[in-house]
Short mmCIF file of N, CA and C in Angstrom, two decimals:
data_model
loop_
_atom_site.label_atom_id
_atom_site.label_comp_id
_atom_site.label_asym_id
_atom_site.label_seq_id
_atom_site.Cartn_x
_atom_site.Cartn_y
_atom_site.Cartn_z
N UNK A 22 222.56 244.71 -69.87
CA UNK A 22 222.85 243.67 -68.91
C UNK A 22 221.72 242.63 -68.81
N UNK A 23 219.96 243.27 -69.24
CA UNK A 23 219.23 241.76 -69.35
C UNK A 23 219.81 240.94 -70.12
N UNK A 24 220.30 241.33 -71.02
CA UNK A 24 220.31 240.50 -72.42
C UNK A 24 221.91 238.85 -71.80
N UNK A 25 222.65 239.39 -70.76
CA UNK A 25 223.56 238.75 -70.49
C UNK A 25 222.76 237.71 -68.92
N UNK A 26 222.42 238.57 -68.68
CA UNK A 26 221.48 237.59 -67.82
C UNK A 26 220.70 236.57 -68.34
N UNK A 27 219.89 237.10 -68.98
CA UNK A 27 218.70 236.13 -69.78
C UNK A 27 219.88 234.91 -69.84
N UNK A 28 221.04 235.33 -70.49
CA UNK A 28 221.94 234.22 -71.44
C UNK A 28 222.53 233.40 -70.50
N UNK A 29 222.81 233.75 -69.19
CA UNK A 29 223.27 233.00 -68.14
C UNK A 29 222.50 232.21 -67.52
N UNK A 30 221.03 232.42 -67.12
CA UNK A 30 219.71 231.90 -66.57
C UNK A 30 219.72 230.78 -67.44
N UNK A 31 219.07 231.00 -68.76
CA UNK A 31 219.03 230.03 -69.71
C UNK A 31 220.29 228.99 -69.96
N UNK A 32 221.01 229.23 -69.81
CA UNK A 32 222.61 228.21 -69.55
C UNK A 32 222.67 227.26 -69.05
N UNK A 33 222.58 227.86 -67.78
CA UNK A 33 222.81 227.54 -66.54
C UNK A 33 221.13 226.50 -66.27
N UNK A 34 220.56 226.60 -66.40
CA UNK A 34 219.04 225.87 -66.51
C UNK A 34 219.16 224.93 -66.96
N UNK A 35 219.99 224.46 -68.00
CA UNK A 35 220.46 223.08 -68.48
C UNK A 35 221.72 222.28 -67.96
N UNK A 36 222.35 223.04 -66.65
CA UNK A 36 223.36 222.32 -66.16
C UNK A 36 223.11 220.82 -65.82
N UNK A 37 221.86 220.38 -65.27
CA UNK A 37 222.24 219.15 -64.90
C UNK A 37 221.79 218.27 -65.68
N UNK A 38 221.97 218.83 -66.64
CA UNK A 38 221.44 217.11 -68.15
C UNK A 38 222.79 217.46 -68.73
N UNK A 39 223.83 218.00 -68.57
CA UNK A 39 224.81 218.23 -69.74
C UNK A 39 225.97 216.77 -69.23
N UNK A 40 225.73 216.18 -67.88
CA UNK A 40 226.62 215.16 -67.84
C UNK A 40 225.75 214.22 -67.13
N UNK A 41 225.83 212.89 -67.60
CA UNK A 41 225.47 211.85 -66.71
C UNK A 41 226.11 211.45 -64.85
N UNK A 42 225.12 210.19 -64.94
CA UNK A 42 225.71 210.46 -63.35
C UNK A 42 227.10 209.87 -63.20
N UNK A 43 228.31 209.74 -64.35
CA UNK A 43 229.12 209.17 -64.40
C UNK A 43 230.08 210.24 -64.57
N UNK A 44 229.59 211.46 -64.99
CA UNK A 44 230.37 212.65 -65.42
C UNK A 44 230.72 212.41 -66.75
N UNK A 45 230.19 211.53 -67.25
CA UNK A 45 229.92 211.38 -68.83
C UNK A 45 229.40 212.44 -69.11
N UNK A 46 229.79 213.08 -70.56
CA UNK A 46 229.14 214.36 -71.34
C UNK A 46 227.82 213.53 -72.28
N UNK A 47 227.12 214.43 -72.06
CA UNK A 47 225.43 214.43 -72.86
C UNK A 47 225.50 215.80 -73.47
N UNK A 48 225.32 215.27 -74.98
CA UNK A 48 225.12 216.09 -76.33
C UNK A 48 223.39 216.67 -76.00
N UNK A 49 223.47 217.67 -75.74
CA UNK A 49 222.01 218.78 -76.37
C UNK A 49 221.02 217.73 -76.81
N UNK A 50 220.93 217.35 -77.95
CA UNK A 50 220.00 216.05 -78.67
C UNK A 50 219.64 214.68 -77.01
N UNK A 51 220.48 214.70 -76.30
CA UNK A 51 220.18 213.47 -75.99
C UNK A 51 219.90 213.72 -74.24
N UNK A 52 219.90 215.24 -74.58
CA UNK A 52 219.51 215.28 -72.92
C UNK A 52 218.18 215.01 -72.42
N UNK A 53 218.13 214.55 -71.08
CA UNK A 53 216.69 214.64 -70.39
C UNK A 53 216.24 216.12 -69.91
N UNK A 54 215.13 216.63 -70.80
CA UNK A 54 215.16 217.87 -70.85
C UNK A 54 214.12 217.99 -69.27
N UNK A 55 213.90 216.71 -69.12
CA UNK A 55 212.83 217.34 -67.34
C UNK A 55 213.86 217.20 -66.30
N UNK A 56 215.09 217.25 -67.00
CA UNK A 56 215.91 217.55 -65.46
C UNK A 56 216.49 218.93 -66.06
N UNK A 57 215.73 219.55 -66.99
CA UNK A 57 216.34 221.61 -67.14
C UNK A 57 215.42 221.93 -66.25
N UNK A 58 216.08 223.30 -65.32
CA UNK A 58 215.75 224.07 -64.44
C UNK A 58 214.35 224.71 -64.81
N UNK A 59 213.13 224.49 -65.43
CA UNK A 59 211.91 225.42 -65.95
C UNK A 59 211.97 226.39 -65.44
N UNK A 60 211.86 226.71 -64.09
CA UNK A 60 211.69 228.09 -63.69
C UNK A 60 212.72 228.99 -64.04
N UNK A 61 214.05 228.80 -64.20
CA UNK A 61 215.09 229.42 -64.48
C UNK A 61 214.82 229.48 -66.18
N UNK A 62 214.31 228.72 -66.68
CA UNK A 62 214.15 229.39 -68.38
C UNK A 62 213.21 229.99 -68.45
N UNK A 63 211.97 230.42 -67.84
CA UNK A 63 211.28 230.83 -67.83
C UNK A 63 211.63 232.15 -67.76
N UNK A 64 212.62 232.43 -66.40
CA UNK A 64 213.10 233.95 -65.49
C UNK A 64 214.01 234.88 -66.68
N UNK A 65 214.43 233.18 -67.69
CA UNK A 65 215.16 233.93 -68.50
C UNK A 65 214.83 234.20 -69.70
N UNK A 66 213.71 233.62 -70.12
CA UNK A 66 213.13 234.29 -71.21
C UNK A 66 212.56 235.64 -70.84
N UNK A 67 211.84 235.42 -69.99
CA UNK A 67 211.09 237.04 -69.65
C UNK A 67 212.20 237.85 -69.67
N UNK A 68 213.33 237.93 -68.92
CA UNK A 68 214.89 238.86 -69.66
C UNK A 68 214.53 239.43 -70.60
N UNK A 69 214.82 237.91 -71.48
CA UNK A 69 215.33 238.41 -72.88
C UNK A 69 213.70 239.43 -73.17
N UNK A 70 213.19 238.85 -73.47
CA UNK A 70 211.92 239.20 -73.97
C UNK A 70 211.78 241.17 -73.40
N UNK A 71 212.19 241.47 -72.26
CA UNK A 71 212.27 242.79 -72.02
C UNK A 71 213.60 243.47 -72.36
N UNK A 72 214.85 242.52 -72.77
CA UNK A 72 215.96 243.28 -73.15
C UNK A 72 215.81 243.23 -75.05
N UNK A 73 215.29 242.55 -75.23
CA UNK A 73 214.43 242.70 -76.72
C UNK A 73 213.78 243.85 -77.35
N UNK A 74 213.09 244.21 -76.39
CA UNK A 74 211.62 245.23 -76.02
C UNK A 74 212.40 246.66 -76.51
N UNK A 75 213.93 247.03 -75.74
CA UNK A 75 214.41 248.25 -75.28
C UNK A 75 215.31 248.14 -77.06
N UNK A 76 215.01 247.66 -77.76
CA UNK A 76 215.37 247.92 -78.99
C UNK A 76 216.87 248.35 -79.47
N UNK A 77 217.53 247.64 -78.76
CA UNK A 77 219.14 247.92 -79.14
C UNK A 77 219.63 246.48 -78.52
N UNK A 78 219.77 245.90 -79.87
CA UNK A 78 220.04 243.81 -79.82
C UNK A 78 221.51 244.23 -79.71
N UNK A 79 222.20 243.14 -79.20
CA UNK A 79 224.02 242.83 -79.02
C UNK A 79 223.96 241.72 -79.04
N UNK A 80 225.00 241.40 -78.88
CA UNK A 80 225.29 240.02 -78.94
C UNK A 80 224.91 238.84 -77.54
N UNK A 81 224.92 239.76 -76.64
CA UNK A 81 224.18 239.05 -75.24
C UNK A 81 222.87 238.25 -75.58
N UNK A 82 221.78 239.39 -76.05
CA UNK A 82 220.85 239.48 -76.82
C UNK A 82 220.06 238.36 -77.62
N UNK A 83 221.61 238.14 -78.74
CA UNK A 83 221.87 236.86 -79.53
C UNK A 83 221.83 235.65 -79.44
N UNK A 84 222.58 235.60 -78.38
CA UNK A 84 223.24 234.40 -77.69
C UNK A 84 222.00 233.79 -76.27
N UNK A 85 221.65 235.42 -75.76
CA UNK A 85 220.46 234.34 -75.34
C UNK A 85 219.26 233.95 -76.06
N UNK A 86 219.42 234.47 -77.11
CA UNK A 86 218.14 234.11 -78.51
C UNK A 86 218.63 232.92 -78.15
N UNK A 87 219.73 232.14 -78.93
CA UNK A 87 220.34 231.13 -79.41
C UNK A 87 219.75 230.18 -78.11
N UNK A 88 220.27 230.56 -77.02
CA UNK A 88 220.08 229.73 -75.76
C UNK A 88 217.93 229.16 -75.65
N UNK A 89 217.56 230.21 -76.17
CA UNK A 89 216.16 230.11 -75.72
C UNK A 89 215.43 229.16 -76.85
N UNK A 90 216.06 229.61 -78.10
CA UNK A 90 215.57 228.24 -79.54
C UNK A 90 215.83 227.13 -78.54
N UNK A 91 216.90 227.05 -77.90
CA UNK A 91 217.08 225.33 -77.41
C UNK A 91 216.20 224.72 -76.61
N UNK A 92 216.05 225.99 -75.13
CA UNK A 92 214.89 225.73 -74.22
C UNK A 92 214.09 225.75 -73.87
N UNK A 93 213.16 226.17 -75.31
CA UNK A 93 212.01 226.52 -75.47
C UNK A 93 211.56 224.76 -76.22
N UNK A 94 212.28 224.62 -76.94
CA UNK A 94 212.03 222.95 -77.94
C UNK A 94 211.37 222.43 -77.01
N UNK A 95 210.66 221.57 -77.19
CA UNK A 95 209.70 220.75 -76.50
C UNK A 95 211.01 219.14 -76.68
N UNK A 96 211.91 219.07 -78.00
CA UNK A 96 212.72 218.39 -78.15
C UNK A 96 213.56 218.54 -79.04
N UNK A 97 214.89 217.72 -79.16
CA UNK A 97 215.97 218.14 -79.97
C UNK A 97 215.33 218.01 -81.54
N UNK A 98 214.45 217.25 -81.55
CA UNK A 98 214.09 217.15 -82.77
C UNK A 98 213.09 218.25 -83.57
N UNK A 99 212.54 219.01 -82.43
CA UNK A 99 211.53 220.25 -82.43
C UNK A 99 212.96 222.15 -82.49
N UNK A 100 213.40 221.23 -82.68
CA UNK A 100 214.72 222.86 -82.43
C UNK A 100 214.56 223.41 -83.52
N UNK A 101 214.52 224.97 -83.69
CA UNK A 101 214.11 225.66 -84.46
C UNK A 101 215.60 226.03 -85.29
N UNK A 102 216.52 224.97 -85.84
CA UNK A 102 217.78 225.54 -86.10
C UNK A 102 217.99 226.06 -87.44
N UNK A 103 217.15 226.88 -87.78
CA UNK A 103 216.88 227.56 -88.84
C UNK A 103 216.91 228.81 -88.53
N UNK A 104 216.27 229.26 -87.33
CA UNK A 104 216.77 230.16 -86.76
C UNK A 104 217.81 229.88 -86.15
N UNK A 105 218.09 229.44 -85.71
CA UNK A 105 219.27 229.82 -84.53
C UNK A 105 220.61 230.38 -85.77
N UNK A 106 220.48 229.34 -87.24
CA UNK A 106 221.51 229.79 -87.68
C UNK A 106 221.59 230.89 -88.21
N UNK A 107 220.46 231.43 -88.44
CA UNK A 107 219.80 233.23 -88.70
C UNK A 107 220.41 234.22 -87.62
N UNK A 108 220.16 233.45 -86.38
CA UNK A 108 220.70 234.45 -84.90
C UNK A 108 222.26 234.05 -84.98
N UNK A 109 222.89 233.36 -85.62
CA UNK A 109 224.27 233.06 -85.30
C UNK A 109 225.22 234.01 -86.34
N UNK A 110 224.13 234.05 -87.43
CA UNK A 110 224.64 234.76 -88.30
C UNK A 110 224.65 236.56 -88.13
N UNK A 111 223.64 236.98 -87.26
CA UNK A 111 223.27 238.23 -87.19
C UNK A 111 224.92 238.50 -85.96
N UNK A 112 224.84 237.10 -84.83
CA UNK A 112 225.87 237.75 -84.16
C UNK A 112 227.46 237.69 -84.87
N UNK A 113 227.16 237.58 -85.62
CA UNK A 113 228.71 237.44 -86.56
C UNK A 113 228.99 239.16 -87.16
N UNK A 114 227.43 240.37 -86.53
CA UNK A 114 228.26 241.28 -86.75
C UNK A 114 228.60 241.73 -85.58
N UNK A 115 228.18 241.51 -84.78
CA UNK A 115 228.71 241.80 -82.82
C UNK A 115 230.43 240.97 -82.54
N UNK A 116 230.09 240.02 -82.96
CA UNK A 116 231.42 238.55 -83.38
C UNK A 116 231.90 238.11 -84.17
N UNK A 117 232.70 238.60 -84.63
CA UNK A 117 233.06 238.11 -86.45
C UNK A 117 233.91 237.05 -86.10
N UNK A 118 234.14 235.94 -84.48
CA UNK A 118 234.92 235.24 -84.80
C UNK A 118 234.52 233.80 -85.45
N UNK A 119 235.90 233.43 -85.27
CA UNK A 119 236.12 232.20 -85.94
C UNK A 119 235.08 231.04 -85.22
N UNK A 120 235.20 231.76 -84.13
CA UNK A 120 234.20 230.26 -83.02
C UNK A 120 232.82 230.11 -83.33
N UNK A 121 232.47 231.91 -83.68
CA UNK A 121 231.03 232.00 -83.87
C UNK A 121 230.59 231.42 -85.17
N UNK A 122 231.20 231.91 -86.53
CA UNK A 122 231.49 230.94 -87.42
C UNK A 122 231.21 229.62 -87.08
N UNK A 123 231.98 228.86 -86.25
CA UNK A 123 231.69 227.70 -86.35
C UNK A 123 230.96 226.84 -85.66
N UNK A 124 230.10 227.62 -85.04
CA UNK A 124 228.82 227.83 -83.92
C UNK A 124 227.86 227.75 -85.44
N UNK A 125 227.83 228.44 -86.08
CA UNK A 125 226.68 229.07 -87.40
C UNK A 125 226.84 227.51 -88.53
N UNK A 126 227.80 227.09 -88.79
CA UNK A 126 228.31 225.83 -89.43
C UNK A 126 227.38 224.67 -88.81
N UNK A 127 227.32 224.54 -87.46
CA UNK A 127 226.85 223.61 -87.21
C UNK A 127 225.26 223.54 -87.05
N UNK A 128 224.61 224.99 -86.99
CA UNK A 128 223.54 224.93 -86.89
C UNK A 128 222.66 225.00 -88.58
N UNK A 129 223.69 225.66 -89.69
CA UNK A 129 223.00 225.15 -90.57
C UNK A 129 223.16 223.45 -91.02
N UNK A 130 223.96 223.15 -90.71
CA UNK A 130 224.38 222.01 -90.92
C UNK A 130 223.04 220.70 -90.30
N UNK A 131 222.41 221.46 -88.96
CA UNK A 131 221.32 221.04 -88.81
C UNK A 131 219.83 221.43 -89.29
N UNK A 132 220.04 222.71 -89.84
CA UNK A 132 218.77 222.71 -90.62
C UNK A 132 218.93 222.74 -92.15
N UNK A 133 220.09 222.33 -93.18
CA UNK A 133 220.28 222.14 -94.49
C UNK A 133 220.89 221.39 -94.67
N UNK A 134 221.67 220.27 -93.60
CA UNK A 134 222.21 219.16 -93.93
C UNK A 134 223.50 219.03 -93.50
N UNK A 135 224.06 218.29 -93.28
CA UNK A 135 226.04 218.12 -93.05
C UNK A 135 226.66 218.19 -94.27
N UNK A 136 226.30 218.27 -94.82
CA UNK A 136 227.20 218.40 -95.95
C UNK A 136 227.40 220.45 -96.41
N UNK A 137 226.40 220.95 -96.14
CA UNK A 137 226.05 222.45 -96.13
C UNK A 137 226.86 223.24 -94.54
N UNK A 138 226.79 222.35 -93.92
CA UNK A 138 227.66 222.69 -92.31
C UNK A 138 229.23 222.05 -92.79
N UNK A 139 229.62 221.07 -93.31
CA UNK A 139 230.74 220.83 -93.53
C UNK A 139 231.37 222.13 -93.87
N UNK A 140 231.10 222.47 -95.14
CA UNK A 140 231.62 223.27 -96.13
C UNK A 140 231.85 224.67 -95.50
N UNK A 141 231.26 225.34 -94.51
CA UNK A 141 231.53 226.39 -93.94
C UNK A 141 232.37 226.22 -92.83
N UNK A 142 232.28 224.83 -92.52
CA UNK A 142 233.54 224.18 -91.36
C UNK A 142 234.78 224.05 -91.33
N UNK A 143 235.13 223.73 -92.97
CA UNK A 143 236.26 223.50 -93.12
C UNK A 143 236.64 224.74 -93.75
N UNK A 144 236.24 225.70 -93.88
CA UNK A 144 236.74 227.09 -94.39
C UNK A 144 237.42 227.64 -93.12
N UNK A 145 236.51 227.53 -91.63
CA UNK A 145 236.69 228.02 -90.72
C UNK A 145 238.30 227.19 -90.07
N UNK A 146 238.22 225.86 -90.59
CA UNK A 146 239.48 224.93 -89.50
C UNK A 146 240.42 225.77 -90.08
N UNK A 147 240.20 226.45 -91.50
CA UNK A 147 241.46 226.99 -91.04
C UNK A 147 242.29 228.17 -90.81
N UNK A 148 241.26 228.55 -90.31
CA UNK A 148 242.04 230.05 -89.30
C UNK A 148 242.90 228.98 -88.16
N UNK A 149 244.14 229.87 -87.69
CA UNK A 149 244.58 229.01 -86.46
C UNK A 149 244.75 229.08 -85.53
N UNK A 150 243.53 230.33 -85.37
CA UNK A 150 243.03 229.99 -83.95
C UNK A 150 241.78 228.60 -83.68
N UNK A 151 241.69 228.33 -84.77
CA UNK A 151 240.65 226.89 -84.54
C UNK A 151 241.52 225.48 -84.43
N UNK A 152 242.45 225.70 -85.40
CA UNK A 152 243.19 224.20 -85.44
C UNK A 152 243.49 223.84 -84.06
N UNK A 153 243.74 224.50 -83.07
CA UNK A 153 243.82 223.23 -81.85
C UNK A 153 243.14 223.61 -80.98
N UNK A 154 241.57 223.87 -81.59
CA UNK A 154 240.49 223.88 -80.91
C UNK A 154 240.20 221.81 -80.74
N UNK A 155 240.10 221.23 -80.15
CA UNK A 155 239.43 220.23 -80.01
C UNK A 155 238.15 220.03 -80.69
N UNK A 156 236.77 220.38 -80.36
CA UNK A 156 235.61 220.47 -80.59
C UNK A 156 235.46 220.89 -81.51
N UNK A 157 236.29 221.59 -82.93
CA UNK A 157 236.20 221.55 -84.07
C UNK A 157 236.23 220.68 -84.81
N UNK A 158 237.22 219.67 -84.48
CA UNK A 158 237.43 218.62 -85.37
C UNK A 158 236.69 217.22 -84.92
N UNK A 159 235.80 217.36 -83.73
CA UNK A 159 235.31 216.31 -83.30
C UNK A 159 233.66 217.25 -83.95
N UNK A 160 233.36 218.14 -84.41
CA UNK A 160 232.14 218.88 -85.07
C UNK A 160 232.38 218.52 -86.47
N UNK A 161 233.38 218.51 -87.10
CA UNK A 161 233.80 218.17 -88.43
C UNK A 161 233.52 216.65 -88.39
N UNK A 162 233.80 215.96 -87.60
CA UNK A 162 233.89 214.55 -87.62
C UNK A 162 232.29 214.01 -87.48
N UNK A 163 231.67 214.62 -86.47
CA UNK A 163 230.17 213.68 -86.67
C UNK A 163 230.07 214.36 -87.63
N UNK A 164 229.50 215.68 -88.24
CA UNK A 164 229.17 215.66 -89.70
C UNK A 164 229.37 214.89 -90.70
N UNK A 165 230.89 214.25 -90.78
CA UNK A 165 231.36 213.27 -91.91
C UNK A 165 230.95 211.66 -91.25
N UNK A 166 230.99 211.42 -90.23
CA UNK A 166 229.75 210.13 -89.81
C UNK A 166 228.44 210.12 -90.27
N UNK A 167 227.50 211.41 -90.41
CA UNK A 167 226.62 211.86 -90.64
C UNK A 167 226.44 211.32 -92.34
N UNK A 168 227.87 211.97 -92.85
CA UNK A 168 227.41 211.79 -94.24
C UNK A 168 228.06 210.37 -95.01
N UNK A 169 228.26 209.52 -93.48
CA UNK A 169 228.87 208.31 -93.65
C UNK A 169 230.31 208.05 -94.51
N UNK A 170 230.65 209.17 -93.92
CA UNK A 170 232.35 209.38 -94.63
C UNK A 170 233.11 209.04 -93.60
N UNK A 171 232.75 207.72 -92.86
CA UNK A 171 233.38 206.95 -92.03
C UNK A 171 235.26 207.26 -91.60
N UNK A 172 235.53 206.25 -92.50
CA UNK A 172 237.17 207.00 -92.82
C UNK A 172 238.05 208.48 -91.87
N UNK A 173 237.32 209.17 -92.67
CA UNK A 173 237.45 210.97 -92.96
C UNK A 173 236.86 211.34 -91.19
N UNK A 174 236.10 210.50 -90.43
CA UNK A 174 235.45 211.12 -89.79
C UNK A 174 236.67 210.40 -88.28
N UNK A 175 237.14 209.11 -88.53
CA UNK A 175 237.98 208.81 -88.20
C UNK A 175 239.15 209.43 -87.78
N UNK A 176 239.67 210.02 -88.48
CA UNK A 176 240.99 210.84 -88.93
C UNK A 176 240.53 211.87 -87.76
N UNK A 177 239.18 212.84 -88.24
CA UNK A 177 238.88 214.18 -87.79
C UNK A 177 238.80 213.65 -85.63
N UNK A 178 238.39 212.34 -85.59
CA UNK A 178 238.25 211.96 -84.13
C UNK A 178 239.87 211.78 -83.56
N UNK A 179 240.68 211.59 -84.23
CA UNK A 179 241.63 211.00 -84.05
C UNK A 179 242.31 212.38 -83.62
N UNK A 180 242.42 213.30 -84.44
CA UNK A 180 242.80 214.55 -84.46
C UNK A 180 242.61 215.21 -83.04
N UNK A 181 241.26 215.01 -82.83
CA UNK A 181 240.99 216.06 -81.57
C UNK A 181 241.35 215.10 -80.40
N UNK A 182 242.08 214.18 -80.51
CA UNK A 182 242.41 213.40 -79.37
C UNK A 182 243.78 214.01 -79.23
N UNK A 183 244.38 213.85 -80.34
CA UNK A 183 245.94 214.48 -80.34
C UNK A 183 246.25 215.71 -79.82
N UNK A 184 245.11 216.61 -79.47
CA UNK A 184 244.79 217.77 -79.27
C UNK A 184 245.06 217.75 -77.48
N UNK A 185 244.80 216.46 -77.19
CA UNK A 185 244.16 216.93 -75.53
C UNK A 185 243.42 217.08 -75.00
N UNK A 186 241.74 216.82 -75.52
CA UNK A 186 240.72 217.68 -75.01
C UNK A 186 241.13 216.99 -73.39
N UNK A 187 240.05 217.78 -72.64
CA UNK A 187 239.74 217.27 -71.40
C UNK A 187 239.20 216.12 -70.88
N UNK A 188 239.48 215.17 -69.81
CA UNK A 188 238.80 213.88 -69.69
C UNK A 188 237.53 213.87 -70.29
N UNK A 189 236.76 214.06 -69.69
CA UNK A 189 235.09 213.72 -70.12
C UNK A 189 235.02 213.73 -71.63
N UNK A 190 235.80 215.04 -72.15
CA UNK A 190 235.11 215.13 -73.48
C UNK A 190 236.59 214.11 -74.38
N UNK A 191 237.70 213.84 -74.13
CA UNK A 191 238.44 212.55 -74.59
C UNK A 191 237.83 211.27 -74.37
N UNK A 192 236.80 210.96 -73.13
CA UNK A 192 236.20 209.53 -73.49
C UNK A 192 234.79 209.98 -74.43
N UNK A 193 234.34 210.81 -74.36
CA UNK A 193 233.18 211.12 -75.41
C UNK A 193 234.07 210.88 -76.38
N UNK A 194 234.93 211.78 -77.10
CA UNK A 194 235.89 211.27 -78.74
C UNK A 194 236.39 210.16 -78.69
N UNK A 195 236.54 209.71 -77.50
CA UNK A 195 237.21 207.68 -77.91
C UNK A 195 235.81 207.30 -78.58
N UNK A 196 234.47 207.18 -77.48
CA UNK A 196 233.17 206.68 -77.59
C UNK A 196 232.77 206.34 -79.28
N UNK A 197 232.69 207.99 -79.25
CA UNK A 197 232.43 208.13 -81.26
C UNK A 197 233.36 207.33 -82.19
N UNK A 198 234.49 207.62 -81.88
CA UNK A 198 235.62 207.03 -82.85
C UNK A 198 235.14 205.44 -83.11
N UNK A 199 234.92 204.52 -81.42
CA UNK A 199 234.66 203.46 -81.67
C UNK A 199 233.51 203.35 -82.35
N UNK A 200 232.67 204.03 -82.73
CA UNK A 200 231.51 204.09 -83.52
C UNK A 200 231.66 203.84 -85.33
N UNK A 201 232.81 204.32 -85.25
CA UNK A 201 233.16 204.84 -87.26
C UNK A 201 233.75 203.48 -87.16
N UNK A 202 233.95 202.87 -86.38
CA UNK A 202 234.82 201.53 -87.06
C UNK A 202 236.18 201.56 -87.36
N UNK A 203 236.92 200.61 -87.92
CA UNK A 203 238.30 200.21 -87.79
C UNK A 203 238.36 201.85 -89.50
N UNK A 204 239.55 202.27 -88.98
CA UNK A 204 239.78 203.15 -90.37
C UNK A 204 241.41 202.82 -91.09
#
């Protein structure tokens, strides 16, 4: 139960950078990290760090690993996602799903490139329990912005609109889309 705590503390510590004061969504990369809770990542590293200790990892465990690479960064650009995709991969034997998969896609994708996160992305779109995931195909899509496959990345924004996401995160996918340009 540390190991699920730690993962909630640490979460929850970044609630108020995850939306602007508009209820606009803010991407991880672009948050103001001096409005995360410190003392609450702190309460929750020490967790982890003693549910670590007792030598039997799960996926709680994992996941607050994963959580702590983030809130430990001094910045998005300092993120250790080399690990994280090491810890994403270890929980893929606690989680063999499809989500976690595509949790692991995106983090190598940040430490070996989008084009290396593509390729394990689109293996994953197609299980179908992902296809009308939203946030798959808008994860597929900045990657292919990324690798300036404009077009392609178009399509993938377009997609997760057709989907439904939820307000906030449908004007975030309009936002981007208007970004790729006319397709």
């Amino acid at each position: 139960m540390l190991g699920l705590l730690a993962l909630l503390l640490l979460t929850d510590a970044r609630r108020a950078a995850r939306t602007d004061d508009t209820g606009a969504l803010v991407l991880l990369e672009d948050q103001d990290r001096t409005r995360w809770d410190r003392p609450m990542i702190e309460e929750g590293e020490g967790l982890l760090v003693k549910a670590l200790r007792m030598g039997q990892p799960g996926p709680y465990q994992l996941r607050a690993a994963i959580a702590a690479c983030h809130s430990t960064a001094a910045s998005a650009a300092e993120t250790d996602w080399r690990q994280i995709s090491v810890l994403y991969g270890e929980l893929l034997k606690y989680d063999p799903s499809p989500v976690t998969e595509a949790n692991r896609a995106i983090a190598v994708a940040m430490s070996e490139g989008p084009a290396a996160g593509l390729t394990i992305l689109d293996v994953v779109l197609g299980h179908p329990q992902l296809a009308r995931w939203p946030r798959i195909h808008v994860a597929r899509a900045d990657l292919l912005a990324r690798m300036g496959r404009n077009d392609e990345a178009a399509r993938a924004y377009r997609a997760a609109l057709e989907l439904e996401p939820p307000a906030a995160e449908r004007r975030y996918i309009q936002r981007r889309l208007a970004r790729t340009g006319p397709a």
